[in-house]
mmCIF file of C-alpha atoms in Angstrom:
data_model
loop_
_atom_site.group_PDB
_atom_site.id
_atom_site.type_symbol
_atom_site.label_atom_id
_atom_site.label_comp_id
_atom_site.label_asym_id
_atom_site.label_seq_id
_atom_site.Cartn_x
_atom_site.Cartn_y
_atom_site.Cartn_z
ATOM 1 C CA UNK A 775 90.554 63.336 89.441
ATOM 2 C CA UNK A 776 88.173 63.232 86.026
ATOM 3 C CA UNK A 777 85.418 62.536 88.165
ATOM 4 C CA UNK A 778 86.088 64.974 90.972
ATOM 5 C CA UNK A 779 86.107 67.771 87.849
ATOM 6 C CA UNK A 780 83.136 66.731 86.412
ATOM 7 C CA UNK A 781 81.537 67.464 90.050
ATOM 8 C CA UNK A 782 82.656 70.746 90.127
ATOM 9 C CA UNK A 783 81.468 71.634 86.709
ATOM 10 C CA UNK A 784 78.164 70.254 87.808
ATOM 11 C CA UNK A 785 78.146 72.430 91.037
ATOM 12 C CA UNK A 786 78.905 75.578 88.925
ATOM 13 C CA UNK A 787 76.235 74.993 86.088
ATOM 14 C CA UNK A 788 73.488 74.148 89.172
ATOM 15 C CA UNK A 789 74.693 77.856 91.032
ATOM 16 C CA UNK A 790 74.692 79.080 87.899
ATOM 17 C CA UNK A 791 70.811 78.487 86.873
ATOM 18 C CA UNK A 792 69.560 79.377 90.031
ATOM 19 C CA UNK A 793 71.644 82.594 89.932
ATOM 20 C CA UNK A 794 70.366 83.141 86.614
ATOM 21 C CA UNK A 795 66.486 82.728 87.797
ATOM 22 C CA UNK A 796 67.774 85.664 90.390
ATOM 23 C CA UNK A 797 68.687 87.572 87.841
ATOM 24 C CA UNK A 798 65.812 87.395 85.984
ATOM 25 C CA UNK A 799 63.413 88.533 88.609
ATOM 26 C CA UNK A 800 66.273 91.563 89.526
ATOM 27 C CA UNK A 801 64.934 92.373 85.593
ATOM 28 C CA UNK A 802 61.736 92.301 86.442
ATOM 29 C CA UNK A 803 62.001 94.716 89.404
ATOM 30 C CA UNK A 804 64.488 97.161 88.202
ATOM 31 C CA UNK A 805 65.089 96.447 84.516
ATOM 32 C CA UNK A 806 67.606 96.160 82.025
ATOM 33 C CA UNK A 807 70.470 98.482 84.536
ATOM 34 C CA UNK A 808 70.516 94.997 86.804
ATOM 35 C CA UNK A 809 71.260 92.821 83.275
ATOM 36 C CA UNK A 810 74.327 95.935 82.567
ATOM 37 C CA UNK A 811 75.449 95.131 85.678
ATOM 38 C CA UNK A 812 75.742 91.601 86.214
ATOM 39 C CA UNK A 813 77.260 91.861 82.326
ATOM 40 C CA UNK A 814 79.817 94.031 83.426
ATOM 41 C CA UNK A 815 80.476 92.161 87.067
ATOM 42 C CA UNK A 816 80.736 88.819 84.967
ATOM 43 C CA UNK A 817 83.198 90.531 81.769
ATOM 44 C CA UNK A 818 85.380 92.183 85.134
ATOM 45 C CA UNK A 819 85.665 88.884 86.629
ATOM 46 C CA UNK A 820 86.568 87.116 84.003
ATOM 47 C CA UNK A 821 89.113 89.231 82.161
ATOM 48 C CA UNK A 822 90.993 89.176 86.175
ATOM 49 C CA UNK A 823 90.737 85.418 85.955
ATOM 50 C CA UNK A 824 92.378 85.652 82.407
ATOM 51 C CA UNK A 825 95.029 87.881 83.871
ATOM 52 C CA UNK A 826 95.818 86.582 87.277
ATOM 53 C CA UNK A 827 96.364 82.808 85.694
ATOM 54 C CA UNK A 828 98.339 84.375 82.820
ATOM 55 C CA UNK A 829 100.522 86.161 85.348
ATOM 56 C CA UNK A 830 101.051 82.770 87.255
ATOM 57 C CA UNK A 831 102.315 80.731 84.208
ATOM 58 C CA UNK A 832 99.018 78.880 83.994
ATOM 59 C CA UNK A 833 96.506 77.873 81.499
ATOM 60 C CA UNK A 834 93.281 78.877 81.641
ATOM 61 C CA UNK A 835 90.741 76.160 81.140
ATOM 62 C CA UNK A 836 86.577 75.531 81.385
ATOM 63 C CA UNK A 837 87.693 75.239 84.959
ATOM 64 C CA UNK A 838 88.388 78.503 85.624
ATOM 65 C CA UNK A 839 84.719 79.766 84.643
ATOM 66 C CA UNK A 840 83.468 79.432 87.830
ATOM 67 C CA UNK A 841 84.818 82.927 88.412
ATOM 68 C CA UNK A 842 81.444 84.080 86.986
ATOM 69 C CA UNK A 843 79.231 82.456 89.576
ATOM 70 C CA UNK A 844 81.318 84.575 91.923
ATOM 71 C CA UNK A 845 80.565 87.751 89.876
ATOM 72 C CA UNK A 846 77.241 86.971 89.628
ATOM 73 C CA UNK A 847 76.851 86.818 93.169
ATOM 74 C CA UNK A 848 78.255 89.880 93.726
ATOM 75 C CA UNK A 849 75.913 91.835 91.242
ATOM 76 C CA UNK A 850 73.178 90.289 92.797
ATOM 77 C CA UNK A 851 73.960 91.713 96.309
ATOM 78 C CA UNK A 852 74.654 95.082 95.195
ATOM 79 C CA UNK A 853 71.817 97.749 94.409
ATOM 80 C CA UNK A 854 70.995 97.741 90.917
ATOM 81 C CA UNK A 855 72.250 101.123 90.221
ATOM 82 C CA UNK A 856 75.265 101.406 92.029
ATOM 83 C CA UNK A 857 77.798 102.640 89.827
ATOM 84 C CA UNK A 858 79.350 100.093 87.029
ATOM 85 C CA UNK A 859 83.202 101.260 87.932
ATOM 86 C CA UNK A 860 82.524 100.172 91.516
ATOM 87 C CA UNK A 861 80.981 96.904 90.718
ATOM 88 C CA UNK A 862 84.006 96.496 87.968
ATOM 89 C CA UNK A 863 86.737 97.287 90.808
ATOM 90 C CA UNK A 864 85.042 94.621 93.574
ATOM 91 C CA UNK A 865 85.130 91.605 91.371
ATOM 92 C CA UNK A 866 88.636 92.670 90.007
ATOM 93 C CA UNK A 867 89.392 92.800 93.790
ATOM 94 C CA UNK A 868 87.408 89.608 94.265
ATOM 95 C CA UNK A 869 89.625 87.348 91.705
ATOM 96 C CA UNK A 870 92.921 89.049 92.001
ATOM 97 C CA UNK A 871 93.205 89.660 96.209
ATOM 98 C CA UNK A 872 90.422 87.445 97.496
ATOM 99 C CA UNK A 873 90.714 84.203 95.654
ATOM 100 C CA UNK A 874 94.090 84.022 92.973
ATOM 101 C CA UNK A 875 96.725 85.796 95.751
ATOM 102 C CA UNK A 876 95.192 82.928 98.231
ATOM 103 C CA UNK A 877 95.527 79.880 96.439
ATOM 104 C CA UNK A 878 93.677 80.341 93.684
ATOM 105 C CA UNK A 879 90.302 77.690 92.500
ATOM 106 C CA UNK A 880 92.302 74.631 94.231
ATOM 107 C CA UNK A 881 92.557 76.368 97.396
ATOM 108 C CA UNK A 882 90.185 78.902 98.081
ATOM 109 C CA UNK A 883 89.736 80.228 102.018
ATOM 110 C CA UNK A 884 87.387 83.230 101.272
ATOM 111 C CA UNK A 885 84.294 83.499 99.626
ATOM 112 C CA UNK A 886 85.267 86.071 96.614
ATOM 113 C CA UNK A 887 82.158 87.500 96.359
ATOM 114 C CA UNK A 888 82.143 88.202 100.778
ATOM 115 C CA UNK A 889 85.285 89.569 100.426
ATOM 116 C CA UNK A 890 84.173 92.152 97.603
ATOM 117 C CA UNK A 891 81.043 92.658 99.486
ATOM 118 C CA UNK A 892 83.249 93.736 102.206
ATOM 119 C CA UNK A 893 85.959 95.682 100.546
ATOM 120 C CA UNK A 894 83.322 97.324 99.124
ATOM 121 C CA UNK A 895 81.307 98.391 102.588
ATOM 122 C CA UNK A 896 84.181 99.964 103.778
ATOM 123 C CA UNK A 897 85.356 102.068 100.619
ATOM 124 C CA UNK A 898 81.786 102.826 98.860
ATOM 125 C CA UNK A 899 79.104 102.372 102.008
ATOM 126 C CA UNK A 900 77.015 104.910 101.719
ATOM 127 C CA UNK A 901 76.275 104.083 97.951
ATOM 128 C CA UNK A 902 76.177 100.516 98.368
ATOM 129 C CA UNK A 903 73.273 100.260 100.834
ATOM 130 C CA UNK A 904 71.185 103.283 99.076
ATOM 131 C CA UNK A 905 68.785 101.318 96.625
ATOM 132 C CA UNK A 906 65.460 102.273 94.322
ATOM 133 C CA UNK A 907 61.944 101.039 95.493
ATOM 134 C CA UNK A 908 60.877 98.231 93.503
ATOM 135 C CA UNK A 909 59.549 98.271 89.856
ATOM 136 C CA UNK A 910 61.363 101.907 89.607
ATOM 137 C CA UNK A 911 63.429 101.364 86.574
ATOM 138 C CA UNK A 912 66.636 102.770 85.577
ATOM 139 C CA UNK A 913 68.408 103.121 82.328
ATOM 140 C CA UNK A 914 71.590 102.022 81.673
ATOM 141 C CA UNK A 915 73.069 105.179 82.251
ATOM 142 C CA UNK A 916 70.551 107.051 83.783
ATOM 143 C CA UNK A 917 70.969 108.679 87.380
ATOM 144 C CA UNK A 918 67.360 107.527 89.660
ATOM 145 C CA UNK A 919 65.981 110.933 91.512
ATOM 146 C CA UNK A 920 65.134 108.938 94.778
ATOM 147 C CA UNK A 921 67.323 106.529 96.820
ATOM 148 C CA UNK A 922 65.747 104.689 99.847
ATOM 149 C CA UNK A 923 67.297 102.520 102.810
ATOM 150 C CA UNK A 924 66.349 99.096 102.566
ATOM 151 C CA UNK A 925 63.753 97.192 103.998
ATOM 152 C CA UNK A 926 66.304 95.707 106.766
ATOM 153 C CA UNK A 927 67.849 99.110 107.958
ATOM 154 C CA UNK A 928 64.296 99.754 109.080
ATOM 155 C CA UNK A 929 63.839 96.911 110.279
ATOM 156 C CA UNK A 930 67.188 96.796 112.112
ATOM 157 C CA UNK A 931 66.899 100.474 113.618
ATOM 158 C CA UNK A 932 63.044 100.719 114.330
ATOM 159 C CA UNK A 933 61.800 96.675 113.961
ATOM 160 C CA UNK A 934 59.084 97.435 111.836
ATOM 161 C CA UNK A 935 58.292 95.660 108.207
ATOM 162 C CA UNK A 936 55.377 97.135 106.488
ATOM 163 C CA UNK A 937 55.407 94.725 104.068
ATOM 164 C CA UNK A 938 52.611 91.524 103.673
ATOM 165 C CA UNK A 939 54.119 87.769 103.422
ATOM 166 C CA UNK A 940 53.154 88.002 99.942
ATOM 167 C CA UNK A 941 55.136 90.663 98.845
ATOM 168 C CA UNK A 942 57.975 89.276 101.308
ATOM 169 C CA UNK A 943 57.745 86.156 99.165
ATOM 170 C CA UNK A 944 58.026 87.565 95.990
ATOM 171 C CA UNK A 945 60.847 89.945 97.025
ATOM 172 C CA UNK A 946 58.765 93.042 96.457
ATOM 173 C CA UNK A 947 60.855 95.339 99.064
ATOM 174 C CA UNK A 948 64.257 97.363 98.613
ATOM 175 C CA UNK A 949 67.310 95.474 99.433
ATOM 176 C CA UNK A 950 69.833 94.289 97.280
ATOM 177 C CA UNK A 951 68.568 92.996 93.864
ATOM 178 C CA UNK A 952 68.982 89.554 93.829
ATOM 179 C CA UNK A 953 68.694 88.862 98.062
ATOM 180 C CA UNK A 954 64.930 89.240 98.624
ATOM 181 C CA UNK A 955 62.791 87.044 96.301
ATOM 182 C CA UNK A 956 62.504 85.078 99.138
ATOM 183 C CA UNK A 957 60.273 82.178 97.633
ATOM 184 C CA UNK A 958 63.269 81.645 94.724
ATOM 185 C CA UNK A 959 65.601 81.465 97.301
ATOM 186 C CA UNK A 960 63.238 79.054 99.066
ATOM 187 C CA UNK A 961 63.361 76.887 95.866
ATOM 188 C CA UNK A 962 67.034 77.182 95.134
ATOM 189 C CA UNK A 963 68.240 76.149 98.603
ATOM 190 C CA UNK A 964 66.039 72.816 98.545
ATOM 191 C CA UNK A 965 66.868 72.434 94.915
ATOM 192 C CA UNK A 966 71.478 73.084 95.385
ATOM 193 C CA UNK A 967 71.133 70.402 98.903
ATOM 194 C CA UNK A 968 68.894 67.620 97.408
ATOM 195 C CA UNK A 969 72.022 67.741 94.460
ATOM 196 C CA UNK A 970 74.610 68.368 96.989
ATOM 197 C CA UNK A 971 75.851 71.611 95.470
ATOM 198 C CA UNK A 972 76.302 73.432 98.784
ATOM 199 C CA UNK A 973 76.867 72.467 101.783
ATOM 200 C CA UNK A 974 73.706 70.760 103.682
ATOM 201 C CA UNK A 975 75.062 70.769 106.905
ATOM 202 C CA UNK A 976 76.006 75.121 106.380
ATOM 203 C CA UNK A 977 72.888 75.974 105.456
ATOM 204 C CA UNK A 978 70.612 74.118 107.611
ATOM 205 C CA UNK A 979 73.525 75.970 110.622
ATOM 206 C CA UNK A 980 73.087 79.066 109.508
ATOM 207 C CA UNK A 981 69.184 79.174 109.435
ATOM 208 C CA UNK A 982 68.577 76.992 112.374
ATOM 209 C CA UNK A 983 71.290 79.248 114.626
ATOM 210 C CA UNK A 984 69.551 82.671 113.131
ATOM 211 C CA UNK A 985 65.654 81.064 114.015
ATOM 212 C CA UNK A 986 66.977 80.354 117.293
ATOM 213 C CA UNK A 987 68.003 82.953 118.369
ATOM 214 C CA UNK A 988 65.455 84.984 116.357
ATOM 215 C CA UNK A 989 63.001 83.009 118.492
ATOM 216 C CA UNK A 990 64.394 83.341 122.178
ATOM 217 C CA UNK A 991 65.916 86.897 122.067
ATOM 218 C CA UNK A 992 63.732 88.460 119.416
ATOM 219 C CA UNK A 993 64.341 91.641 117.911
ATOM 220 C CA UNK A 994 60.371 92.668 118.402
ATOM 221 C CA UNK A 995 58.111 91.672 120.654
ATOM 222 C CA UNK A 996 56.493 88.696 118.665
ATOM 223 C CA UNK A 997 58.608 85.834 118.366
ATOM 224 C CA UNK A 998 56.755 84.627 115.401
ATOM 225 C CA UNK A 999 57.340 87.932 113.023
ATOM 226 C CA UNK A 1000 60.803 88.630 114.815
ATOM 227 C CA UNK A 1001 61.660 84.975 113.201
ATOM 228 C CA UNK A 1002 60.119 85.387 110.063
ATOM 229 C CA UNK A 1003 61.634 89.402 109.954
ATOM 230 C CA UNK A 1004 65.180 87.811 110.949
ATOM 231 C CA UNK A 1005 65.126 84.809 108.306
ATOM 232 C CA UNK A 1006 64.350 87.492 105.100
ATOM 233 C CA UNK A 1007 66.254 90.280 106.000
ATOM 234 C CA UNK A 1008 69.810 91.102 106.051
ATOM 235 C CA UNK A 1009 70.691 88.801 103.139
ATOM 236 C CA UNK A 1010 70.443 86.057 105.512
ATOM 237 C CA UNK A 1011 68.751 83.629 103.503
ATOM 238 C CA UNK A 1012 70.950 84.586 100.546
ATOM 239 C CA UNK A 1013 74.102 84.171 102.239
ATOM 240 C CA UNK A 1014 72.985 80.862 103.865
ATOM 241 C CA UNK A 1015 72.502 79.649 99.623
ATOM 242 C CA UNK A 1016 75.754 81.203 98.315
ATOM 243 C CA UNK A 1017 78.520 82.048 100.632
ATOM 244 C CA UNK A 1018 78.477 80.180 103.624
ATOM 245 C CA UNK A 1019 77.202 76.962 102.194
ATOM 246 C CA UNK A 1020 80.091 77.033 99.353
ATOM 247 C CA UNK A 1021 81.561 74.119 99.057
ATOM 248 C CA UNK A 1022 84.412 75.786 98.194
ATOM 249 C CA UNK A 1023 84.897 77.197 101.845
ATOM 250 C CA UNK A 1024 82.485 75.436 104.363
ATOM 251 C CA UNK A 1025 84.005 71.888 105.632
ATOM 252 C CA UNK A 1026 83.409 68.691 104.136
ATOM 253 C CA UNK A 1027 81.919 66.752 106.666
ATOM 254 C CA UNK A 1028 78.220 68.587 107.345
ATOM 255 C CA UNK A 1029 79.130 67.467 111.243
ATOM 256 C CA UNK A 1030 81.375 69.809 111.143
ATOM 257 C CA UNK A 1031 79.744 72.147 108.737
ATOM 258 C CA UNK A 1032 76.331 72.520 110.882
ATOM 259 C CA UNK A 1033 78.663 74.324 113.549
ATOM 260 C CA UNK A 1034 80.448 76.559 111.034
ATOM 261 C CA UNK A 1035 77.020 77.666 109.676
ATOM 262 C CA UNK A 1036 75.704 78.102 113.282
ATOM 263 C CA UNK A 1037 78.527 80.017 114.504
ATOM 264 C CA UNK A 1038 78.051 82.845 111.613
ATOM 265 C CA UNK A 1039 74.175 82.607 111.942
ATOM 266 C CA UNK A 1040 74.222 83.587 115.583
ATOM 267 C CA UNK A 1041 77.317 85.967 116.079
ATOM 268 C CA UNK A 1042 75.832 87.866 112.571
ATOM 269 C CA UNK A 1043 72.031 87.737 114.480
ATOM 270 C CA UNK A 1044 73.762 89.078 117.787
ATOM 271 C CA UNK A 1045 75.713 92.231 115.984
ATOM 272 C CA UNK A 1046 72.193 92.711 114.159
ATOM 273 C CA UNK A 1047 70.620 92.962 117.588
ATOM 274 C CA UNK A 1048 73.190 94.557 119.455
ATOM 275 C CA UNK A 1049 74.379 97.054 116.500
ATOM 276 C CA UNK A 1050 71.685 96.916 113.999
ATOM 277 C CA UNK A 1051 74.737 96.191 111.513
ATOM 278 C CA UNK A 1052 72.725 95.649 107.890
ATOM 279 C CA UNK A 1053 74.069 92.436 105.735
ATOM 280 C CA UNK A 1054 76.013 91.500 108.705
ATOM 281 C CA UNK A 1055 76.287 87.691 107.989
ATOM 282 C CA UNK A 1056 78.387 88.885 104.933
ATOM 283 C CA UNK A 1057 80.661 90.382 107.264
ATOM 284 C CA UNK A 1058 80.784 87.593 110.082
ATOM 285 C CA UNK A 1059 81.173 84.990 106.978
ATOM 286 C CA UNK A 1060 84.257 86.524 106.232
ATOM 287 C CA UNK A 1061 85.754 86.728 109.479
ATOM 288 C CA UNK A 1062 85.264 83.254 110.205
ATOM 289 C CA UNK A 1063 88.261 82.180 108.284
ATOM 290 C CA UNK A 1064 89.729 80.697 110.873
ATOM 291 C CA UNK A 1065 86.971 78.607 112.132
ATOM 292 C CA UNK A 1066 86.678 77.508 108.718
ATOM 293 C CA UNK A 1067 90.563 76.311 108.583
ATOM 294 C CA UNK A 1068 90.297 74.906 111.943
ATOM 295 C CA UNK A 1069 87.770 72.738 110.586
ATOM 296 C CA UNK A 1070 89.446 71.773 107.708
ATOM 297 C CA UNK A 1071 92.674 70.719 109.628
ATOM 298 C CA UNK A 1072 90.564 68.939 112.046
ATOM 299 C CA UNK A 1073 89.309 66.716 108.878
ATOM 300 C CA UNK A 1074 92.650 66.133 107.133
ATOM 301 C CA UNK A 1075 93.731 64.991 110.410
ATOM 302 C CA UNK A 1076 90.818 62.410 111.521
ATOM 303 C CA UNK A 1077 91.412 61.651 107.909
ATOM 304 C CA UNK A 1078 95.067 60.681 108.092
ATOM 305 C CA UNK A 1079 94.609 58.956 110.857
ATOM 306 C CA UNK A 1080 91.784 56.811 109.803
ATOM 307 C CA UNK A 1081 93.881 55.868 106.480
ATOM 308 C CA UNK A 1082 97.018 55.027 108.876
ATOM 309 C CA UNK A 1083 94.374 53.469 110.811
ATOM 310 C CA UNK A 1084 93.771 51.138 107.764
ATOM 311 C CA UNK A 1085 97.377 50.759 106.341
ATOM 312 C CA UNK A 1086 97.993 49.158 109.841
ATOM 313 C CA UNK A 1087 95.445 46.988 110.177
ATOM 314 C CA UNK A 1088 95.474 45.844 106.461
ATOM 315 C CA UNK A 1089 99.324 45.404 107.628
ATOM 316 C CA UNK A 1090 98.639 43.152 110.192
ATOM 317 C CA UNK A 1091 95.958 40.926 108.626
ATOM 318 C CA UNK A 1092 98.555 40.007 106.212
ATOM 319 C CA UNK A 1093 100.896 39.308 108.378
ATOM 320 C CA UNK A 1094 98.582 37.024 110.343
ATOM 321 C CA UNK A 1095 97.634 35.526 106.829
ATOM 322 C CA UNK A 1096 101.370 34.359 105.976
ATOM 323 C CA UNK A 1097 102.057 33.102 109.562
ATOM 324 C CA UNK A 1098 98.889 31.212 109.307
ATOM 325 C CA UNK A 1099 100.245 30.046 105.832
ATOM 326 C CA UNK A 1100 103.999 29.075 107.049
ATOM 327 C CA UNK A 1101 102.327 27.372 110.172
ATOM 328 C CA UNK A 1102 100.686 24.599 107.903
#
């Protein structure tokens, strides 16, 4: 038990850094208004955490920290000037609905931060996918004059990206302020596998089910860009890193958690195509509960059987042993 909480304090502190490094370039694009917000997100989060496990006659330990990972996830996919009540109310809605009513940190079936994303979409749409260009920064409480779509509504609606791969690296496009330096979350997906702190087999579903498709029904008429277009837009890479590849919520065994990432890549890729939906993966990530569960049951099974498997034959090998015994 000590050593399976020392992992998950491990996991937390690596999401956290690379979060962090997010964050830091989100500063460097659109100044101090991102820091407010992922302040406020985390001080939200963690005051519902305080609550929730007060409310349920528990005690709130280190543990229960890793409620600001989740906030900081969710800051980082918002615009960095949507309004601070909204971001307060989706991680309140994150920890009390999405993760506490469900189970709680021992039992978690949604990704909080999916779930706000969500919640959010369909309350607050318009002003969560209306962002500032790029090095345009706000003050804390200071209004911006111009709001732009970003980078993948074009791209979804027209299939152009009039951006160069260096800037596409670097994240210099509108989007959400923490899902387009591309080359961090390069780094930080390598980084979270080689120390198994997400899922391996999630991630490499997800990207290898988007490329895929990306490549053989493209959304433009080069395969090449359409793959490269596919992989950095739509928070796809981001959501690859820090939803589905939780290893919260994606199944144990990365046999099993290849498929779960490659179902969401491809059914988020096809309502992209089909409906130009922007940030759908968020969307498909949540709805694939289910598949998740299934998963999970199918584990717990193959692993009861494989321990009754044991008991039995550890059973009869001992039984041989004392007949052997008796017999000389």
């Amino acid at each position: 038990m000590l050593k399976k909480v020392r992992k998950e304090r491990h996991i937390w502190l690596d999401i956290m850094l690379t979060l962090l490094t997010l964050e830091l370039m989100s500063y460097f694009y659109y100044g101090i208004r991102s820091v407010v917000l992922a302040a406020i997100c985390i001080t939200a989060a963690s005051l519902a955490e305080i609550i929730s496990i007060r409310l349920m006659d528990r005690k709130f330990s280190a543990d229960d920290l890793t409620c600001t990972s989740d906030a900081l996830i969710i800051a980082l996919m918002f615009p960095a000037i949507i309004d601070y009540k909204i971001a307060a109310i989706a991680c309140i809605f994150a920890i009390v609905v999405a993760k506490n009513v469900f189970g709680g940190r021992i039992n978690m079936i949604f990704s909080p931060a999916a779930v706000a994303y969500v919640f959010v979409l369909t309350s607050w749409g318009r002003k969560l996918l209306q962002y500032t260009e790029p090095h345009v920064k706000t003050g804390i409480f200071e209004k911006p004059e111009v709001l732009v779509n970003s980078v993948s509504h074009t791209f979804n609606l027209t299939g152009t990206f009039k951006h160069s791969d260096f800037e596409i690296l670097l994240g210099n496009f509108s989007g959400p302020s923490g899902a387009v330096s591309i080359l961090l979350l390069a780094v930080a997906a390598v980084v979270l596998m080689f120390r198994r702190s997400i899922s391996v087999g999630a991630f490499l579903g997800t990207i290898l089910g988007t490329a895929f498709f990306a490549v053989f029904t493209p959304v433009i008429s080069s395969k090449s860009d359409s793959l490269k277009y596919s992989l950095v837009t739509n928070m796809v890479l981001f959501a690859a890193v820090y939803i589905v590849s939780d290893v919260r919520i994606a199944p144990k065994r990365d046999y099993y958690a290849f498929f779960y990432g490659l179902f969401i890549g491809v059914f988020s890729y096809v309502i992209v195509l089909t409906g130009a939906k922007e940030n759908a993966i968020v969307i498909v990530a949540v709805l694939f509960t289910p598949v998740t569960l299934g998963f999970k049951n199918l584990e717990k099974k193959i692993e009861n059987a494989t321990q009754e498997h044991q008991e039995e034959f550890i059973k009869s090998e001992r039984i041989n042993f004392e007949e052997d015994a008796l017999s000389e």
